[in-house]
Coordinates of C-alpha atoms and ligand atoms in Angstrom, one line a residue:
M1 CA 0.2 -33.6 -18.3
T2 CA 1.3 -30.5 -16.4
T3 CA 3.1 -31.4 -13.1
F4 CA 3.7 -29.3 -10.1
E5 CA 7.2 -29.1 -11.3
D6 CA 6.0 -27.3 -14.4
I7 CA 4.0 -24.8 -12.3
S8 CA 7.0 -24.2 -10.1
K9 CA 9.1 -23.5 -13.1
E10 CA 6.6 -21.2 -14.6
I11 CA 6.4 -19.2 -11.4
D12 CA 10.2 -18.9 -11.3
A13 CA 10.2 -17.7 -15.0
N14 CA 7.7 -15.1 -14.1
T15 CA 9.6 -13.6 -11.2
D16 CA 10.1 -10.2 -12.9
L17 CA 6.4 -9.9 -13.8
F18 CA 5.4 -10.7 -10.2
I19 CA 7.9 -8.2 -8.8
G20 CA 6.7 -5.6 -11.1
R21 CA 3.1 -6.2 -9.9
L22 CA 4.2 -5.8 -6.3
R23 CA 6.0 -2.6 -7.4
E24 CA 2.7 -1.1 -8.7
A25 CA 0.9 -2.2 -5.5
V26 CA 3.4 -0.6 -3.2
E27 CA 3.4 2.6 -5.1
I28 CA -0.3 3.1 -4.1
P29 CA -0.1 4.6 -0.6
S30 CA -3.2 2.9 0.8
V31 CA -2.9 4.0 4.4
S32 CA -6.2 3.3 6.1
A33 CA -5.3 5.2 9.3
D34 CA -5.0 8.5 7.5
V35 CA -8.3 9.9 6.3
A36 CA -6.3 12.0 3.7
H37 CA -5.3 8.7 2.0
R38 CA -8.7 7.3 1.8
K39 CA -8.9 7.7 -1.9
E40 CA -5.6 5.8 -2.3
V41 CA -7.2 2.9 -0.4
V42 CA -10.1 3.0 -2.9
R43 CA -7.6 3.2 -5.8
M44 CA -5.8 0.1 -4.4
I45 CA -9.0 -1.8 -4.3
N46 CA -10.0 -0.9 -7.8
W47 CA -6.5 -1.8 -9.0
T48 CA -6.8 -5.2 -7.4
R49 CA -10.2 -5.7 -8.8
S50 CA -9.1 -5.1 -12.3
L51 CA -6.2 -7.6 -11.9
M52 CA -8.6 -10.2 -10.6
E53 CA -11.1 -9.6 -13.5
Q54 CA -8.3 -10.3 -16.0
L55 CA -8.2 -13.8 -14.4
G56 CA -12.0 -14.2 -14.9
V57 CA -12.9 -13.6 -11.3
L58 CA -16.4 -12.2 -10.8
C59 CA -15.9 -9.1 -8.7
E60 CA -18.3 -7.0 -6.7
L61 CA -17.5 -3.9 -4.6
K62 CA -19.7 -4.1 -1.5
P63 CA -20.3 -0.6 0.1
N64 CA -19.1 -0.5 3.7
G65 CA -21.1 2.4 5.2
T66 CA -19.4 5.3 7.0
Q67 CA -17.0 6.0 9.7
T68 CA -17.5 8.6 12.4
L69 CA -14.3 10.6 12.8
H70 CA -13.1 12.1 16.1
D71 CA -14.7 15.5 15.2
G72 CA -18.0 14.0 14.6
T73 CA -17.9 14.1 10.7
E74 CA -18.8 11.0 8.8
L75 CA -16.5 9.6 6.2
E76 CA -17.2 6.9 3.7
L77 CA -15.4 3.6 4.4
P78 CA -13.7 2.0 1.3
P79 CA -15.8 -0.8 -0.3
I80 CA -15.0 -4.4 0.3
L81 CA -13.9 -6.4 -2.7
F82 CA -15.8 -9.7 -3.0
G83 CA -14.9 -12.1 -5.8
Q84 CA -15.7 -15.5 -7.0
L85 CA -13.9 -17.9 -9.3
G86 CA -15.8 -21.0 -10.3
N87 CA -19.0 -22.4 -8.9
D88 CA -18.9 -26.1 -9.7
P89 CA -21.2 -27.9 -7.2
N90 CA -18.9 -30.9 -7.3
K91 CA -16.0 -28.9 -6.0
K92 CA -15.1 -27.8 -2.5
T93 CA -15.1 -24.0 -2.1
L94 CA -12.1 -22.1 -0.5
L95 CA -12.5 -18.6 0.9
V96 CA -9.4 -16.4 0.7
Y97 CA -9.1 -13.2 2.8
G98 CA -6.5 -10.5 2.6
H99 CA -6.0 -6.7 3.2
L100 CA -5.1 -4.1 0.7
D101 CA -4.5 -1.2 3.1
V102 CA -1.1 -0.6 4.9
Q103 CA 0.4 1.1 7.9
P104 CA 1.5 4.7 7.6
A105 CA 5.1 5.3 6.6
E106 CA 7.4 8.3 6.1
K107 CA 11.0 8.3 4.9
S108 CA 11.8 10.5 7.8
D109 CA 10.7 7.8 10.2
G110 CA 14.1 6.2 9.5
W111 CA 13.6 4.3 6.3
N112 CA 16.6 3.9 4.1
T113 CA 14.5 4.1 0.9
E114 CA 11.2 5.7 -0.1
P115 CA 8.5 3.6 1.7
F116 CA 6.1 3.9 -1.1
Q117 CA 8.6 2.7 -3.8
L118 CA 9.6 -0.9 -4.2
V119 CA 13.4 -1.1 -3.9
E120 CA 15.1 -4.5 -4.6
K121 CA 18.4 -5.0 -2.8
D122 CA 20.3 -8.2 -2.0
G123 CA 17.3 -10.4 -2.8
K124 CA 14.9 -8.3 -0.6
L125 CA 12.0 -6.2 -1.8
F126 CA 11.7 -3.1 0.4
G127 CA 8.5 -1.1 0.6
R128 CA 5.4 -0.5 2.8
G129 CA 3.0 -3.4 2.4
S130 CA 5.6 -5.7 0.7
T131 CA 4.8 -8.2 3.4
D132 CA 1.7 -6.9 5.1
D133 CA -0.3 -7.8 3.2
K134 CA 0.2 -6.8 -0.6
G135 CA 2.8 -9.4 -1.3
P136 CA 0.7 -12.3 0.1
V137 CA -2.5 -11.1 -1.7
L138 CA -0.6 -10.9 -5.0
A139 CA 0.9 -14.3 -4.3
W140 CA -2.7 -15.8 -4.6
I141 CA -3.2 -13.8 -7.8
N142 CA 0.1 -14.9 -9.3
A143 CA -0.6 -18.6 -8.3
I144 CA -3.9 -18.6 -9.9
E145 CA -2.7 -16.8 -13.1
T146 CA 0.1 -19.2 -13.5
M147 CA -2.2 -22.3 -13.1
Q148 CA -4.5 -20.7 -15.7
K149 CA -1.7 -20.0 -18.1
L150 CA -0.7 -23.6 -18.0
N151 CA -4.3 -24.9 -18.4
V152 CA -4.2 -26.5 -14.9
T153 CA -7.7 -27.0 -13.6
I154 CA -8.1 -25.3 -10.2
P155 CA -9.8 -28.1 -8.3
V156 CA -11.7 -25.8 -6.0
N157 CA -14.1 -22.9 -6.3
L158 CA -12.6 -19.8 -5.0
K159 CA -14.2 -16.9 -3.1
F160 CA -12.3 -13.8 -2.1
V161 CA -12.8 -11.1 0.5
F162 CA -10.2 -8.3 0.2
E163 CA -10.7 -5.3 2.5
G164 CA -9.1 -1.8 3.0
M165 CA -9.5 -1.1 6.6
E166 CA -7.7 -4.0 8.4
E167 CA -4.9 -1.9 9.9
S168 CA -7.7 0.3 11.5
G169 CA -9.5 -2.5 13.2
S170 CA -11.4 -3.8 10.0
E171 CA -14.0 -1.2 10.5
G172 CA -17.4 -2.2 9.1
L173 CA -16.2 -5.7 7.8
D174 CA -18.1 -7.8 10.4
E175 CA -21.4 -6.0 9.7
C176 CA -20.8 -6.2 5.9
L177 CA -20.2 -9.9 6.1
K178 CA -23.2 -10.5 8.3
A179 CA -25.3 -8.5 5.8
N180 CA -23.9 -10.7 3.0
R181 CA -24.1 -14.0 4.6
D182 CA -25.3 -15.6 1.4
F183 CA -21.9 -15.0 -0.1
L184 CA -20.2 -17.2 2.5
K185 CA -22.7 -20.0 2.0
G186 CA -21.0 -23.1 0.8
V187 CA -17.5 -22.1 1.9
D188 CA -15.7 -25.3 3.0
F189 CA -12.3 -23.8 4.1
T190 CA -10.8 -20.5 4.7
C191 CA -7.2 -19.6 4.2
I192 CA -5.5 -16.3 5.1
S193 CA -2.0 -15.4 4.3
D194 CA -1.3 -12.3 6.5
N195 CA 1.3 -13.4 9.1
Y196 CA 4.9 -14.5 9.2
W197 CA 7.2 -17.4 9.7
L198 CA 8.4 -18.0 13.2
G199 CA 12.0 -17.9 12.0
R200 CA 13.8 -17.1 8.8
T201 CA 14.1 -20.5 7.0
K202 CA 11.4 -22.8 8.2
P203 CA 7.8 -22.4 7.1
C204 CA 4.8 -22.7 9.3
L205 CA 1.0 -22.9 9.6
T206 CA -0.7 -20.9 12.1
Y207 CA -3.8 -21.8 14.2
G208 CA -4.1 -18.9 16.7
L209 CA -4.0 -15.1 16.9
R210 CA -4.4 -12.8 19.8
G211 CA -7.1 -10.3 19.9
V212 CA -6.6 -6.6 20.6
S213 CA -8.6 -4.2 22.7
Y214 CA -7.6 -0.6 22.3
Y215 CA -8.2 2.4 24.8
T216 CA -7.8 6.0 24.8
V217 CA -7.6 8.1 28.0
E218 CA -8.3 11.9 27.7
V219 CA -7.3 14.3 30.3
S220 CA -8.1 18.0 29.9
G221 CA -7.6 20.9 32.3
V222 CA -7.3 24.3 30.7
A223 CA -8.6 26.1 27.6
Q224 CA -5.2 26.2 25.8
D225 CA -1.6 25.2 26.1
L226 CA 0.3 27.4 28.7
H227 CA 3.6 28.8 29.4
S228 CA 5.1 26.7 32.2
G229 CA 7.1 29.6 33.6
V230 CA 3.8 31.6 34.1
Y231 CA 1.4 28.8 35.1
G232 CA 3.6 26.0 36.3
G233 CA 3.0 25.4 40.1
T234 CA -0.5 27.0 40.0
I235 CA -2.6 24.6 38.0
Y236 CA -3.2 20.9 37.9
E237 CA -1.5 19.7 34.9
P238 CA -3.3 17.2 32.6
M239 CA -0.1 15.5 31.4
N240 CA 1.1 14.7 34.9
D241 CA -2.2 13.1 35.7
L242 CA -2.2 11.1 32.5
V243 CA 1.5 9.9 32.9
W244 CA 0.7 8.8 36.4
I245 CA -2.4 6.8 35.2
M246 CA -0.4 5.2 32.3
S247 CA 2.4 4.2 34.8
Q248 CA -0.1 2.2 36.8
L249 CA -1.0 -0.3 34.1
T250 CA 1.9 -2.7 34.1
E251 CA 4.8 -3.9 36.3
L252 CA 8.4 -3.7 35.1
D253 CA 8.2 -7.3 33.5
G254 CA 5.0 -6.4 31.7
K255 CA 2.6 -8.0 34.2
I256 CA -0.8 -6.4 33.8
K257 CA -2.0 -4.7 37.0
I258 CA -5.7 -4.6 36.1
P259 CA -7.6 -6.6 38.7
G260 CA -9.4 -9.7 37.6
L261 CA -7.9 -9.7 34.0
D262 CA -5.8 -12.9 34.6
K263 CA -9.0 -14.7 35.7
L264 CA -10.4 -14.4 32.2
V265 CA -7.3 -16.3 30.7
A266 CA -8.0 -19.9 29.9
P267 CA -5.7 -22.1 32.1
V268 CA -2.7 -23.7 30.2
T269 CA -3.1 -27.5 29.9
E270 CA -0.2 -29.9 30.2
E271 CA -0.9 -31.2 26.8
E272 CA -0.5 -27.6 25.4
K273 CA 2.8 -27.1 27.1
K274 CA 4.1 -30.1 25.2
N275 CA 3.2 -28.5 21.9
Y276 CA 5.6 -25.6 22.7
E277 CA 8.6 -27.9 23.4
G278 CA 8.7 -29.2 19.8
I279 CA 8.7 -25.9 18.0
D280 CA 11.8 -24.7 16.2
F281 CA 12.4 -21.3 17.8
N282 CA 15.5 -19.6 19.1
H283 CA 14.6 -16.9 21.6
E284 CA 18.2 -15.7 21.7
E285 CA 18.0 -14.9 18.0
F286 CA 14.6 -13.4 18.4
R287 CA 16.1 -11.0 21.1
N288 CA 19.1 -10.3 19.0
D289 CA 17.0 -9.5 15.7
V290 CA 15.7 -6.3 17.6
K291 CA 18.7 -5.7 19.7
A292 CA 16.8 -6.0 22.9
H293 CA 19.1 -6.1 26.0
K294 CA 17.0 -8.7 27.7
L295 CA 13.7 -10.5 27.3
T296 CA 11.0 -10.5 30.1
R297 CA 11.2 -14.3 30.1
D298 CA 14.3 -16.5 29.6
T299 CA 13.1 -19.9 28.3
K300 CA 11.9 -20.7 24.9
H301 CA 8.4 -21.9 25.9
E302 CA 7.9 -19.0 28.2
V303 CA 8.8 -16.5 25.6
L304 CA 6.5 -18.2 23.1
M305 CA 3.6 -18.3 25.5
N306 CA 4.2 -14.6 26.4
R307 CA 3.9 -13.8 22.7
W308 CA 0.9 -16.1 21.9
R309 CA -0.8 -17.5 24.9
F310 CA -0.9 -14.7 27.4
P311 CA -2.2 -11.1 27.3
A312 CA 0.1 -8.2 27.0
L313 CA -0.4 -4.4 27.6
S314 CA 1.4 -1.8 25.5
L315 CA 1.5 1.9 25.7
H316 CA 1.5 3.6 22.3
G317 CA 1.6 7.2 22.6
I318 CA 0.2 10.5 23.9
E319 CA -1.7 12.8 21.6
G320 CA -1.3 16.5 22.4
A321 CA 2.0 16.0 24.1
F322 CA 5.0 18.0 22.9
S323 CA 7.2 15.5 20.9
G324 CA 9.2 17.6 18.6
P325 CA 13.0 18.1 19.0
G326 CA 14.4 20.8 21.4
A327 CA 13.1 22.1 24.7
K328 CA 9.6 23.7 24.6
T329 CA 8.4 25.0 28.0
V330 CA 4.7 24.2 27.5
I331 CA 2.0 22.9 29.6
P332 CA -0.4 20.9 27.1
S333 CA -3.9 21.7 27.9
K334 CA -5.4 18.3 26.8
V335 CA -3.6 15.0 26.2
I336 CA -4.9 11.6 25.0
G337 CA -3.0 8.6 26.2
K338 CA -3.3 5.4 24.0
F339 CA -2.8 1.8 25.0
S340 CA -3.9 -1.7 24.0
I341 CA -4.2 -5.1 25.4
R342 CA -3.5 -8.2 23.3
T343 CA -6.1 -10.8 24.3
V344 CA -6.3 -14.5 24.4
P345 CA -9.0 -17.1 25.0
N346 CA -11.3 -16.8 27.0
M347 CA -11.1 -13.0 27.2
E348 CA -14.3 -11.6 25.7
P349 CA -13.7 -7.9 24.6
K350 CA -16.8 -6.7 26.6
D351 CA -15.5 -8.2 29.7
V352 CA -12.1 -6.8 29.2
D353 CA -13.6 -3.4 28.6
V354 CA -15.5 -3.5 31.9
L355 CA -12.4 -4.4 33.9
V356 CA -10.2 -1.9 32.1
L357 CA -12.7 1.0 32.5
K358 CA -13.3 0.2 36.1
Y359 CA -9.6 0.2 36.8
L360 CA -9.1 3.5 35.0
N361 CA -12.0 5.1 36.8
D362 CA -10.7 3.8 40.2
L363 CA -7.2 5.2 39.5
W364 CA -8.7 8.5 38.6
Q365 CA -10.5 8.5 42.0
Q366 CA -7.4 7.7 43.8
R367 CA -5.6 10.5 41.9
G368 CA -8.1 13.1 43.1
S369 CA -7.3 15.6 40.3
P370 CA -9.9 18.3 39.5
N371 CA -9.2 17.8 35.8
K372 CA -11.6 16.3 33.3
F373 CA -11.1 12.6 32.6
R374 CA -12.5 10.6 29.7
P375 CA -11.5 6.9 29.1
I376 CA -12.8 5.3 26.0
A377 CA -12.8 1.7 24.7
L378 CA -12.2 1.7 20.9
Q379 CA -13.2 -1.0 18.5
G380 CA -10.7 -3.9 18.8
G381 CA -10.5 -7.4 17.4
R382 CA -11.2 -10.8 18.8
C383 CA -8.7 -13.5 19.4
W384 CA -8.9 -16.7 17.4
V385 CA -7.8 -20.4 17.9
A386 CA -8.5 -23.2 15.3
N387 CA -8.5 -26.9 15.4
H388 CA -5.3 -27.8 13.4
D389 CA -6.2 -31.5 13.3
H390 CA -8.1 -30.9 10.1
P391 CA -8.0 -31.6 6.4
N392 CA -7.5 -27.9 5.7
F393 CA -4.1 -28.0 7.7
E394 CA -3.2 -31.3 6.1
A395 CA -3.5 -29.8 2.7
G396 CA -1.3 -26.9 3.9
K397 CA 1.3 -29.3 5.3
R398 CA 1.5 -31.3 2.0
A399 CA 1.8 -28.1 0.0
I400 CA 4.7 -26.9 2.2
K401 CA 6.3 -30.3 2.1
K402 CA 6.1 -30.1 -1.8
V403 CA 7.7 -26.8 -2.0
F404 CA 10.2 -26.8 0.9
G405 CA 10.7 -30.6 1.6
V406 CA 10.0 -30.0 5.3
D407 CA 7.1 -30.3 7.7
P408 CA 5.9 -27.0 8.9
D409 CA 5.8 -26.0 12.5
L410 CA 2.4 -25.3 13.9
T411 CA 2.4 -21.9 15.4
R412 CA 0.3 -19.2 17.0
E413 CA 0.8 -15.4 16.6
G414 CA 0.8 -12.5 19.0
G415 CA -0.7 -10.1 16.4
S416 CA -4.4 -9.8 15.4
I417 CA -6.5 -10.1 12.3
P418 CA -10.0 -9.1 13.6
V419 CA -12.2 -10.9 11.0
T420 CA -10.6 -14.4 11.4
L421 CA -13.0 -15.6 14.2
T422 CA -15.9 -14.0 12.2
F423 CA -15.1 -16.2 9.2
Q424 CA -14.9 -19.3 11.5
E425 CA -18.2 -18.5 12.9
L426 CA -20.1 -17.4 9.8
T427 CA -19.0 -20.4 7.7
G428 CA -18.9 -22.9 10.6
Q429 CA -15.7 -24.2 8.9
N430 CA -12.0 -24.4 9.5
V431 CA -9.8 -21.3 9.0
M432 CA -6.0 -21.6 8.5
L433 CA -3.3 -19.0 8.4
L434 CA -0.6 -19.8 5.8
P435 CA 2.2 -17.2 6.1
I436 CA 4.8 -16.6 3.4
G437 CA 6.9 -13.8 4.8
S438 CA 9.8 -14.3 7.2
C439 CA 10.1 -13.3 10.9
N440 CA 12.4 -10.4 10.1
D441 CA 10.2 -8.8 7.4
M442 CA 9.5 -5.8 9.9
A443 CA 5.8 -5.3 9.1
H444 CA 4.6 -1.9 10.5
S445 CA 8.2 -0.9 11.1
Q446 CA 10.9 1.0 9.1
N447 CA 12.3 -0.8 6.1
E448 CA 9.5 -3.4 5.8
K449 CA 10.4 -6.0 3.2
I450 CA 9.7 -9.4 1.7
D451 CA 12.5 -11.6 0.4
V452 CA 12.2 -12.4 -3.3
I453 CA 12.5 -16.1 -2.4
N454 CA 9.7 -15.9 0.1
Y455 CA 7.4 -14.0 -2.4
I456 CA 8.1 -16.6 -5.1
N457 CA 8.1 -19.8 -3.0
G458 CA 5.1 -18.4 -1.3
T459 CA 3.3 -18.2 -4.7
K460 CA 4.3 -21.8 -5.3
V461 CA 3.0 -22.9 -1.8
L462 CA -0.4 -21.3 -2.5
A463 CA -0.6 -22.9 -5.9
A464 CA 0.3 -26.3 -4.3
Y465 CA -2.2 -25.8 -1.5
L466 CA -5.1 -25.2 -4.1
L467 CA -4.1 -28.5 -5.7
E468 CA -3.8 -30.3 -2.4
L469 CA -7.2 -29.0 -1.1
A470 CA -9.2 -31.0 -3.7
Ligands
BES501 N1 -0.7 -8.9 9.6 C1 -1.1 -8.3 10.8 C2 -1.5 -9.4 11.8 C3 -0.3 -10.0 12.5 C4 0.7 -9.3 13.1 C5 -0.1 -11.4 12.4 C6 1.8 -9.9 13.7 C7 0.9 -11.9 13.0 C8 1.9 -11.3 13.6 C9 -2.2 -7.3 10.6 O1 -2.1 -6.6 9.4 C10 -2.2 -6.3 11.7 O2 -1.2 -5.6 11.9 N2 -3.2 -6.4 12.6 C11 -3.4 -5.3 13.6 C12 -4.9 -5.4 13.9 C13 -5.4 -4.2 14.7 C14 -5.2 -2.9 14.0 C15 -6.8 -4.5 15.1 C16 -2.5 -5.6 14.7 O3 -2.3 -6.8 15.1 O4 -2.1 -4.6 15.4
MN502 MN1 -1.7 -7.7 7.9
MN503 MN1 -0.5 -5.1 9.8

């Protein structure tokens, strides 16, 4: 009889094959945010589809409608990859979600290696998407392949939803899932591997994510960019208006100045506070990892709560502003400021939008500028919290114990995966996040990586979880 030990050994023995697979995936620059890369996203989806078909997964590409670009043109969204493996009525059914698109990356952003080539160095696999989320998606495929090779019966039916627009707010996905409700029928559990361990060595299971509401603020004043020597002092400058507005959004320590926003946040209970005390987290290491001079909070549980449990507002950029090197004496004619708010229970996106837009309009009144002002709420994502006192999490815990010999911490995350709550609502069943990457993988950043050991042990954990779910 094949034991988990055998599966584990087989996974180890196939390390090179699995790394080669990740190499191929990283080499497809499936950047969803850049419309010029749209065909690469589609290529990545087709590449994954053929891999899954080799495992006998019944695949279907669901069309996902179109996206309206800033200039009003319509662009086709990449299809969503649905898959099914097994439909035994006596087995439970697990739904697996992941995303095949990645964040943009350029070597000139400060990467040490080419972002769309997988480079192995000191046990680390560098490349865009290595940890977010191509590595984890492939870990599912590797796990299933290994079990099949060893003739191990997978004790659950599997359904898959892999999309290509997650990094752009999962555009179209909620609608597509609602239109294909039948596909989600009979799902008993959902598992998503698209987040990270809290530290570097101890695995965790995750039961909460923040949502994100994204805003743009456009200020325009004149027909074209102007020479500041000729026009400076005579016109009302859009950039000055915008920078003033953007400076009114938070206090020094990050406290959000939007009236009424804090009243939407669910109060913290005493019981909840206790959960934070037991978690293995070193906030000094967290600070030092990114070389921050000081954190906005100075106790472990406050730092964690500010990451997971309270909203945060971040400024992201100003389109149209001069940002190249050197001194250019230009007055930009039109600028678009961008910021987002990470949201938590019970902040409903539509309520947040009302408060944010009201505050922005009030600020504009106060500013009294004659320029043109246009604040916009873009599509965001909802926050999610699950009950972790559930057989799905119990199976996850046993799987981690099997591979790592420890009990995982139960964590939340500050980041967002927009579709998570949708799965919970549409299936009416438990959703769990099972991360395999480490806290210092640097998703979205320069030199994103996944450690070989995390990729391989992650593959083992997913195999163990499939066995434990039955
Ligand atoms: N994998 C992340 C989600 C994540 C980030 C989980 C950090 C845990 C910690 C995902 O790919 C992501 O980046 N999501 C976006 C969603 C947004 C574009 C709607 C995010 O959080 O910014
Ligand atoms: Mn991700
Ligand atoms: Mn991401």
